[in-house]
CSV table of C-alpha atoms and ligand atoms in Angstrom, one decimal:
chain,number,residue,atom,x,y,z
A,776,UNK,CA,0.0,0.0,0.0
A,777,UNK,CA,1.3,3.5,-0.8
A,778,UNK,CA,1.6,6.3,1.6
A,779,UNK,CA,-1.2,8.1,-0.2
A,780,UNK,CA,-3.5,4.8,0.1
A,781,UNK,CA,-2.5,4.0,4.2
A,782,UNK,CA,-3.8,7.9,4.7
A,783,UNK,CA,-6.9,7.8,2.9
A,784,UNK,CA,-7.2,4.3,5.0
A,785,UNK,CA,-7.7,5.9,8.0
A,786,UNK,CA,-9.4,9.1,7.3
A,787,UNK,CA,-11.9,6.8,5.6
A,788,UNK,CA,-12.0,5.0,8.8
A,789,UNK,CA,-13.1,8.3,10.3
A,790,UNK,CA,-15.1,9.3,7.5
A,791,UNK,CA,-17.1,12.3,8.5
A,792,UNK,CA,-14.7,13.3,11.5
A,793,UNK,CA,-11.7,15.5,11.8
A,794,UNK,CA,-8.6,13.6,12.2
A,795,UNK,CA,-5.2,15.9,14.0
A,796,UNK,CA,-2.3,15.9,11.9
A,797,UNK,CA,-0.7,15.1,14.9
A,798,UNK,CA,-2.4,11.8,15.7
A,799,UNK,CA,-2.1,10.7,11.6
A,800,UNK,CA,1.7,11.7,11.7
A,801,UNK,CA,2.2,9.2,14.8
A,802,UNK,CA,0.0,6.2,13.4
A,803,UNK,CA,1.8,6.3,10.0
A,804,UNK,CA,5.5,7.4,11.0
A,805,UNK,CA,5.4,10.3,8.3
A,806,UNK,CA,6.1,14.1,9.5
A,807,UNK,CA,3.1,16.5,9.3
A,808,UNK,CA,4.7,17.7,6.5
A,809,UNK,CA,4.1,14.8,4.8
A,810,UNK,CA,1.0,14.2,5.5
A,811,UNK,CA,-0.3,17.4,4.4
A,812,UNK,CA,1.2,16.9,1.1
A,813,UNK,CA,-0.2,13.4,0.6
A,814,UNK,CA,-3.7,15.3,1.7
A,815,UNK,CA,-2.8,17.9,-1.6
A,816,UNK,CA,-2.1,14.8,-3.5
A,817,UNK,CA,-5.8,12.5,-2.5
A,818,UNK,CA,-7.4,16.1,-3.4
A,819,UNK,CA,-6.2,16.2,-6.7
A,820,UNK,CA,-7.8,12.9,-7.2
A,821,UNK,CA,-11.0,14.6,-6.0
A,822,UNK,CA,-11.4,13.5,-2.3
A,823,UNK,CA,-12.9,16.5,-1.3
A,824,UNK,CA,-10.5,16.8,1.9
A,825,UNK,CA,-11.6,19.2,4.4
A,826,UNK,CA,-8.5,21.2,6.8
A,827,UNK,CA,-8.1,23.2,9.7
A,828,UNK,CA,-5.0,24.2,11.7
A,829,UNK,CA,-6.8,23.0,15.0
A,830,UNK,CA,-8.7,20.1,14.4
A,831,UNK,CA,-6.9,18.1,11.4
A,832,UNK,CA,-8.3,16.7,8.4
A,833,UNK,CA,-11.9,15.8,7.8
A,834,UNK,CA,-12.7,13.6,4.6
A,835,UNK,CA,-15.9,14.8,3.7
A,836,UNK,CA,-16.4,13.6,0.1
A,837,UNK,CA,-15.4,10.4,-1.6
A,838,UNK,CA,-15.1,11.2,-5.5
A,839,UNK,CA,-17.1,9.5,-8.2
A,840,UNK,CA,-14.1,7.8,-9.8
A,841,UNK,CA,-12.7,4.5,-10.5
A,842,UNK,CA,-9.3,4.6,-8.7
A,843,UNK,CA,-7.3,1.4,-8.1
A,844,UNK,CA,-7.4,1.6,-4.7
A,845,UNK,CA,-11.6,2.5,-4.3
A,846,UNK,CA,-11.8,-0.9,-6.5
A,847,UNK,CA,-9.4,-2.6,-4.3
A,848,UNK,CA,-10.7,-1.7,-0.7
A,849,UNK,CA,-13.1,-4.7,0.0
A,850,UNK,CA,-13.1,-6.3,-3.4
A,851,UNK,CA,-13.6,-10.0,-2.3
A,852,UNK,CA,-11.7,-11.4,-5.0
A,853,UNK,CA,-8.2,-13.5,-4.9
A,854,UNK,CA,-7.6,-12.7,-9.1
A,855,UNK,CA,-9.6,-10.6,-10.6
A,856,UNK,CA,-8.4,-7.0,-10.1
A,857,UNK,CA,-5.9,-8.3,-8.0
A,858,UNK,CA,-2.9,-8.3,-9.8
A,859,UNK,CA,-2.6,-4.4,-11.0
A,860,UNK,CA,-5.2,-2.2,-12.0
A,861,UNK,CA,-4.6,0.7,-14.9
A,862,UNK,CA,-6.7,3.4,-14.2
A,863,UNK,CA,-6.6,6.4,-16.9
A,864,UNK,CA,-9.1,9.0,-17.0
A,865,UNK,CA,-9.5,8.9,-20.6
A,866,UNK,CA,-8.3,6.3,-23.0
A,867,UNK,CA,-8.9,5.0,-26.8
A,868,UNK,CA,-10.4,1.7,-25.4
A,869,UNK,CA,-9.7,-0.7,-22.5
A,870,UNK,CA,-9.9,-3.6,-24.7
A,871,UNK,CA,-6.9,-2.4,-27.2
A,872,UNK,CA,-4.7,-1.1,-23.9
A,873,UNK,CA,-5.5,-4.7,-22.3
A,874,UNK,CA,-4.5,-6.8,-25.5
A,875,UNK,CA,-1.1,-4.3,-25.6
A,876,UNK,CA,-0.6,-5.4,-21.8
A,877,UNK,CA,-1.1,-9.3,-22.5
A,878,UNK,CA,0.9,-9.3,-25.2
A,879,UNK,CA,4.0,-8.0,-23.1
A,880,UNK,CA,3.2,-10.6,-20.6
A,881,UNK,CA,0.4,-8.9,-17.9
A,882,UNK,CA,-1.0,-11.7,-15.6
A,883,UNK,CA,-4.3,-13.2,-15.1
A,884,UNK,CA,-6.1,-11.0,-13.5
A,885,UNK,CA,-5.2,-7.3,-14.8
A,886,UNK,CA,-7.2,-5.2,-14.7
A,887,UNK,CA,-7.6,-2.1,-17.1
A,888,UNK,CA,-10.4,1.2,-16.6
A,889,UNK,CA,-10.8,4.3,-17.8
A,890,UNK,CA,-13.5,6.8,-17.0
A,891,UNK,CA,-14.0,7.3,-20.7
A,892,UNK,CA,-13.4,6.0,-23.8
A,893,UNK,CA,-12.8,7.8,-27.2
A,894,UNK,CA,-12.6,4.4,-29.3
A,895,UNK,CA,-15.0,2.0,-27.5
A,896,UNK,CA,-15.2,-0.9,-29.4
A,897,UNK,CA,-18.5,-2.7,-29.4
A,898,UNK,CA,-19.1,-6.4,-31.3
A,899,UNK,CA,-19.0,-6.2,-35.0
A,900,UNK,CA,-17.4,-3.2,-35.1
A,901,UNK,CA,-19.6,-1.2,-34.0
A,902,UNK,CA,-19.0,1.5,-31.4
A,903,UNK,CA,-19.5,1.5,-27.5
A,904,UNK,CA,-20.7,5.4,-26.2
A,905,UNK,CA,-18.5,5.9,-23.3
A,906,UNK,CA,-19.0,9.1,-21.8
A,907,UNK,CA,-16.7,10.6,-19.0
A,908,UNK,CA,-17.7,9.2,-15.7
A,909,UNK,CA,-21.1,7.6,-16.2
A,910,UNK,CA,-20.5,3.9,-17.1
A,911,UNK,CA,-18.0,1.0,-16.5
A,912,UNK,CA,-15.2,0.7,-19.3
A,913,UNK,CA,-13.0,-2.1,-18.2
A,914,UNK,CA,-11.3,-4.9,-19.5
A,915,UNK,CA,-9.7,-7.9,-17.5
A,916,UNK,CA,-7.2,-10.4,-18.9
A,917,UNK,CA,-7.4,-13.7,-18.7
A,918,UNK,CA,-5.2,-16.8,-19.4
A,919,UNK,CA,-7.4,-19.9,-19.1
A,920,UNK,CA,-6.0,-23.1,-20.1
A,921,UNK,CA,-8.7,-23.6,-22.8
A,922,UNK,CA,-8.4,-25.6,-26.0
A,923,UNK,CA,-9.1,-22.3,-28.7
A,924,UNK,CA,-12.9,-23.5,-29.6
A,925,UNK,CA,-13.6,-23.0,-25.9
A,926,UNK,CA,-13.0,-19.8,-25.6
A,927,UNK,CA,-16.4,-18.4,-26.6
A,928,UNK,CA,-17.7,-19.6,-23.2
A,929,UNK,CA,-15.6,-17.2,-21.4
A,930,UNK,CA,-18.0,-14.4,-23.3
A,931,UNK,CA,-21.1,-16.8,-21.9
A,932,UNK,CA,-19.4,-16.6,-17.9
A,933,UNK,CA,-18.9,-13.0,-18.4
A,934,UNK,CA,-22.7,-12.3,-19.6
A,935,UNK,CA,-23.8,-14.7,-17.0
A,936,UNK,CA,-22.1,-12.5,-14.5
A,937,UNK,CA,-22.9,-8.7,-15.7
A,938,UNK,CA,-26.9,-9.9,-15.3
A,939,UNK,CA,-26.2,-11.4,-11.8
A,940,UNK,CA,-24.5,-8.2,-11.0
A,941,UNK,CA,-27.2,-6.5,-11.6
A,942,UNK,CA,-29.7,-8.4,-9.7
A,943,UNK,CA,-27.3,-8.0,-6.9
A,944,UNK,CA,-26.7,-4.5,-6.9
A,945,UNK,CA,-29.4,-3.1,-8.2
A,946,UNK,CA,-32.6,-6.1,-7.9
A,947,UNK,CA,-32.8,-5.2,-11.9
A,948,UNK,CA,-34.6,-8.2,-13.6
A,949,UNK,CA,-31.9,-8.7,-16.4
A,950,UNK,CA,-31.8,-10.5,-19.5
A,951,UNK,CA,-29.2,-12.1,-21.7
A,952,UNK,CA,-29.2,-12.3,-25.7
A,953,UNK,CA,-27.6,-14.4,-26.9
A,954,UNK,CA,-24.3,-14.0,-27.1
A,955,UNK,CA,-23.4,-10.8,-24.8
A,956,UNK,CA,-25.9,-8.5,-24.7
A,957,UNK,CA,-27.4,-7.9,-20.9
A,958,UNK,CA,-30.9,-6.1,-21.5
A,959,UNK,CA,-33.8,-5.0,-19.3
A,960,UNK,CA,-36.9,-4.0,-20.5
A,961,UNK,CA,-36.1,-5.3,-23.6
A,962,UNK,CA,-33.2,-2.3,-23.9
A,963,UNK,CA,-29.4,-2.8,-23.8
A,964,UNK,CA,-27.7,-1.7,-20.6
A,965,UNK,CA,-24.4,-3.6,-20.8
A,966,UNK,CA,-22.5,-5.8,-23.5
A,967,UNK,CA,-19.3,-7.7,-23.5
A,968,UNK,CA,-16.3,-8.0,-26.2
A,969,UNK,CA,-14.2,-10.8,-25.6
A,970,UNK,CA,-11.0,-10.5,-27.5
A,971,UNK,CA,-9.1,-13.9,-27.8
A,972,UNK,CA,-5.4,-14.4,-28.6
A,973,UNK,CA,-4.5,-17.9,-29.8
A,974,UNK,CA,-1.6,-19.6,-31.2
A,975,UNK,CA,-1.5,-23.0,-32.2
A,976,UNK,CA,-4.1,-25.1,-30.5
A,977,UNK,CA,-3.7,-23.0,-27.4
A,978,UNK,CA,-5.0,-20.0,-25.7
A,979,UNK,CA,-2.4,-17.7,-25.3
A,980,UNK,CA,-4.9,-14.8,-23.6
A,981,UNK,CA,-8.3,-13.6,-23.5
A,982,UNK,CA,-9.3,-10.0,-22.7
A,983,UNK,CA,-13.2,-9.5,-21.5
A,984,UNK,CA,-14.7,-5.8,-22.3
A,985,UNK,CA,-17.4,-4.6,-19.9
A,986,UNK,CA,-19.3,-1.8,-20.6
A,987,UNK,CA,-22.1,-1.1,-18.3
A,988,UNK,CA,-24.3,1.9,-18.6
A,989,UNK,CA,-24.8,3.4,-15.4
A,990,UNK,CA,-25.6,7.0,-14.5
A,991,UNK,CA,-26.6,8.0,-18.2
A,992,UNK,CA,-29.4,10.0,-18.4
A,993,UNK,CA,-30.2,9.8,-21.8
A,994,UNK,CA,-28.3,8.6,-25.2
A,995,UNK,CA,-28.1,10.3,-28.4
A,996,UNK,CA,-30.5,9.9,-31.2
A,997,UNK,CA,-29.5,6.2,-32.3
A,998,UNK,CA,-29.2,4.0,-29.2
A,999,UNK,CA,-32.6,6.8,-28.2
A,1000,UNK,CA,-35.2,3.3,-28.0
A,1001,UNK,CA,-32.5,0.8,-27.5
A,1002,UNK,CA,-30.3,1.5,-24.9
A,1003,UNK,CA,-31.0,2.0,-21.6
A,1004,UNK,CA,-28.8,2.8,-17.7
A,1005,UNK,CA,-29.2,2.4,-14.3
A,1006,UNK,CA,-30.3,5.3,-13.9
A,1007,UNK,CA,-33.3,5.1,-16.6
A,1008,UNK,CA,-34.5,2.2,-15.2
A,1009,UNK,CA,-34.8,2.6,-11.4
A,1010,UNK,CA,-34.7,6.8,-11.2
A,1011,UNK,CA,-31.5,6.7,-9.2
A,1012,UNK,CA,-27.3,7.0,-9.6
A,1013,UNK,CA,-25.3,4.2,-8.6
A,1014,UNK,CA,-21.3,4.2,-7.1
A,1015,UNK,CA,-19.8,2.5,-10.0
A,1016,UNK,CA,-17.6,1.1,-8.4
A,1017,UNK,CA,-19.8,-0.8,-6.3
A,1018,UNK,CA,-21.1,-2.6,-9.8
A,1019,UNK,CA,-17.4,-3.5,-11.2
A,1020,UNK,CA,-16.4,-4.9,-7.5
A,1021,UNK,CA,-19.4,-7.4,-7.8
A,1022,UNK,CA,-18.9,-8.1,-11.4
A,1023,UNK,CA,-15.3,-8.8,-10.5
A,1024,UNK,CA,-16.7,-11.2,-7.7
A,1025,UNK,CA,-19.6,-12.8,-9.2
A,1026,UNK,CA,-16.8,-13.3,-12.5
A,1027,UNK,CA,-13.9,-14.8,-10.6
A,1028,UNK,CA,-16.9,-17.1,-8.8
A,1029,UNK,CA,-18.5,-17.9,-12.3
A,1030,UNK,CA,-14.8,-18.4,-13.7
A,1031,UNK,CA,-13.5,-20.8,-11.1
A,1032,UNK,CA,-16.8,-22.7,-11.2
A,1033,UNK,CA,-15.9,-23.3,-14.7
A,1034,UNK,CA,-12.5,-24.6,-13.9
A,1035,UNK,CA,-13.5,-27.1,-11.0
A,1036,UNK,CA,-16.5,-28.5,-12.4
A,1037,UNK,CA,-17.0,-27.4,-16.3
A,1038,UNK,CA,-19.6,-25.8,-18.1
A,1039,UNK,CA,-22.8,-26.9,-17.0
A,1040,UNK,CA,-23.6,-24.8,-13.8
A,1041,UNK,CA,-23.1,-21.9,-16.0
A,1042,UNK,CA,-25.0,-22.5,-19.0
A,1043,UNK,CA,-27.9,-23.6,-16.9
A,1044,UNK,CA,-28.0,-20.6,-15.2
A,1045,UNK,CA,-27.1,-18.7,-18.8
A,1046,UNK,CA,-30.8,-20.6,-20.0
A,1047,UNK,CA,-32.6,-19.3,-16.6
A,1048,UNK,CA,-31.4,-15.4,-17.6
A,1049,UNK,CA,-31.8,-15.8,-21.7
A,1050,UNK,CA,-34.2,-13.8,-23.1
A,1051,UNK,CA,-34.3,-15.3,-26.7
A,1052,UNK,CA,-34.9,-19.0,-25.9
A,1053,UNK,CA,-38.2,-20.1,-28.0
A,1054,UNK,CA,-38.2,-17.3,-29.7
A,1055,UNK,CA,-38.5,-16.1,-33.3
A,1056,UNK,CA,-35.1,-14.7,-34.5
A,1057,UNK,CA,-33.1,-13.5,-37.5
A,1058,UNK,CA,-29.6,-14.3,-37.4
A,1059,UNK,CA,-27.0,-12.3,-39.2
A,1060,UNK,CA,-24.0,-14.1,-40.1
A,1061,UNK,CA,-20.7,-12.6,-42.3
A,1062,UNK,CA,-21.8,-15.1,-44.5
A,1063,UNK,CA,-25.6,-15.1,-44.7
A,1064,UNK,CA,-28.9,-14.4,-42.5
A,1065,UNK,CA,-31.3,-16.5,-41.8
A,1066,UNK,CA,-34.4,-16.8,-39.5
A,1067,UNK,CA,-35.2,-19.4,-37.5
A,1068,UNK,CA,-36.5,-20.2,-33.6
A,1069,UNK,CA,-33.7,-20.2,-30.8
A,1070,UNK,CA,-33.7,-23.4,-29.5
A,1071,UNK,CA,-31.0,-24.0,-27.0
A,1072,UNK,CA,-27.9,-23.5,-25.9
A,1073,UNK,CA,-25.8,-26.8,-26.4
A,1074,UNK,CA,-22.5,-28.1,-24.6
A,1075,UNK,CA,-20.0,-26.0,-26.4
A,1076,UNK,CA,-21.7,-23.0,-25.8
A,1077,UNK,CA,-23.2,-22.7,-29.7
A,1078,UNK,CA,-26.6,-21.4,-29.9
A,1079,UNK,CA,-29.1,-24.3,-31.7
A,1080,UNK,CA,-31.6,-22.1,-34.4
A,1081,UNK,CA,-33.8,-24.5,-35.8
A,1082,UNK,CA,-34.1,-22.7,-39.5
A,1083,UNK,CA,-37.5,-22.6,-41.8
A,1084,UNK,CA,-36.6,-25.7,-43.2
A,1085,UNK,CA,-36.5,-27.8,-39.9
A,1086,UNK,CA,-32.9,-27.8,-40.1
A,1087,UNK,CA,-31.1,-27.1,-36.9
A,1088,UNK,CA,-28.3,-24.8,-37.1
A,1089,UNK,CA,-25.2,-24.1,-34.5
A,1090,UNK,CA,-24.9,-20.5,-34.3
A,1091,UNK,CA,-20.9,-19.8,-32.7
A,1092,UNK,CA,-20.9,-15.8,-33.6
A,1093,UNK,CA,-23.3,-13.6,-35.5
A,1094,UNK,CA,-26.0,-10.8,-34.6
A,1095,UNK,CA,-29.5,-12.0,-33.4
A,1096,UNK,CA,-32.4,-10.0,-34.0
A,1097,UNK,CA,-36.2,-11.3,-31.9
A,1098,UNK,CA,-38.9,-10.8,-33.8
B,2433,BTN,C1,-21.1,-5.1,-27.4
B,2433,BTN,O1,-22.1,-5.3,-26.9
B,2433,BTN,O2,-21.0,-4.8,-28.6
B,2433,BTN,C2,-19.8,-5.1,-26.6
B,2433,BTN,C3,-19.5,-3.8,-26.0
B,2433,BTN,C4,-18.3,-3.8,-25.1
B,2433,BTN,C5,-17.8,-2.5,-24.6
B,2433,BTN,C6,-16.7,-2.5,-23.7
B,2433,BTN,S1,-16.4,-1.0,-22.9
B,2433,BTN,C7,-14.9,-1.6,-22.2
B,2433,BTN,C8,-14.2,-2.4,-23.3
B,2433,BTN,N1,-13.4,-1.6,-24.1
B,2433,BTN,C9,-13.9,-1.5,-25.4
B,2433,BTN,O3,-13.4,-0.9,-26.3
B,2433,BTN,N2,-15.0,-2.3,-25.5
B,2433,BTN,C10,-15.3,-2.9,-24.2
């Protein structure tokens, strides 16, 4: 822990009350000096420190931001956003700084966040909107020991744990389609891009995308009808990083589930939360499109479409459109 993080420790401890100088100098074995400049340094990162030559410090505001150590304090995790955690306030995209990092070696578990994006990358190229300070932008890598035609169930955990996330946090009734995309109220709130490196018949990393809309108020004109936030949907804000600390959890839980015992647990639970199940679709593929009735999810993760003609088809990445 830095000296920065062991003050803002204990004045979070006393969160609300004035701390002396005096009595922060002693517990930490730092001059007063020092302390007030680590005080000038937490304000800069916008803890809104309050000071006064009598009675001390008094932390009076926690900032709306996604620092490494808010994330850390309490995270319940042993991986996931425990190795290190790059925070930058504004960034191309998480994925493409993630994928940079793996490829130089990061560990499991590296975590990557940014309070805005000006590049985020969505699933078939399309874009993610990540305004400053009112979603989730992260990206965690992973290096599971996965044959390569495995690896589209790590996209299946993640979704799996986005929608729990937000049952947990926020009692939303979510919905998965098929592959990534969490919806309530029939309207996107989060989505997933999982970006995975292979070479020969091996994994060599993969890097999950979250983005989560959260405070948003409203969207511009074309996600206007299909997009939707925390905020829309219950009238409230929400501490962000509340939400990535149990998406973190309920991931590494989902992700070591996998590892002991396979797939199963998860794509039952992935069938409990899917929205599209028995329903009419289209499905877009970069060859062709089709429509069809989702059937099922099978073992490996592919999505069964039974087509006009009877036929059952495997769907392993494409769009899907319900009817
Ligand atoms: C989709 O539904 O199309 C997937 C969207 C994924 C967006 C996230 S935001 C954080 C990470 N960085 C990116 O550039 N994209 C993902």
């Amino acid at each position: 822990m830095t000296t920065k993080d062991r003050l803002l420790s204990h004045l979070k401890r006393e969160k609300g009350n004035w701390v002396s100088g005096e009595y922060l100098s002693g517990k930490m074995g730092i001059s007063r000096s020092a302390v007030w400049k680590q005080v000038s340094r937490l304000r800069e990162a916008g803890y809104g420190i309050q000071s006064s030559p009598k009675k001390g410090y008094l932390l009076a505001e926690l900032p709306e931001v996604l620092l490494p150590a808010e994330i850390d304090e309490t995270l319940g995790t042993r991986v996931f956003g425990r190795k290190e955690i790059i925070y930058s306030s504004e960034i191309d995209s998480t994925n493409m700084r993630a994928r940079s990092l793996a490829l130089q070696g990061a560990p499991e578990g590296t975590l990557v966040v940014a309070e805005k994006q000006t590049m985020g990358r969505g699933r078939l190229g399309r874009s993610w909107f990540s305004p400053f300070q009112t979603g989730i932008y992260a990206s965690l890598i992973l290096r599971p020991r996965l044959v390569p035609n495995e690896a589209p169930k790590i996209t299946l955990l993640a979704g799996v744990s986005a929608a729990e996330t937000l049952l947990a946090v926020a009692s939303l009734d979510a919905g998965i389609k098929w592959p990534n995309d969490i919806l309530v109220h029939g309207k996107k709130i989060a989505g997933i891009l999982t970006e995975t490196s292979m070479e020969m018949d091996a994994i060599q990393h993969v890097v999950v995308g979250l983005g989560l809309n959260v405070n948003q108020r409203s969207f511009p004109g074309h996600l206007k009808g299909s997009a939707t936030s925390l905020f829309m949907e219950t009238g409230r804000p929400f501490e962000r990083v509340v939400l990535l600390r149990e998406f973190l959890r309920q991931f590494e839980r989902c992700y070591d589930t996998f590892s002991r015992v396979g797939f199963e647990p998860i794509r039952k639970r992935w069938r409990e939360l899917a929205v599209l199940l028995g329903k009419e679709v289209t499905v877009r593929m970069m060859d062709r499109t089709f429509e069809g009735r989702a059937m099922e999810l099978d073992r490996d993760g592919a999505l069964i479409v039974k087509d006009r003609d009877g036929q059952s088809q495997r769907i392993y990445s494409g769009d899907i459109r319900i009817h």
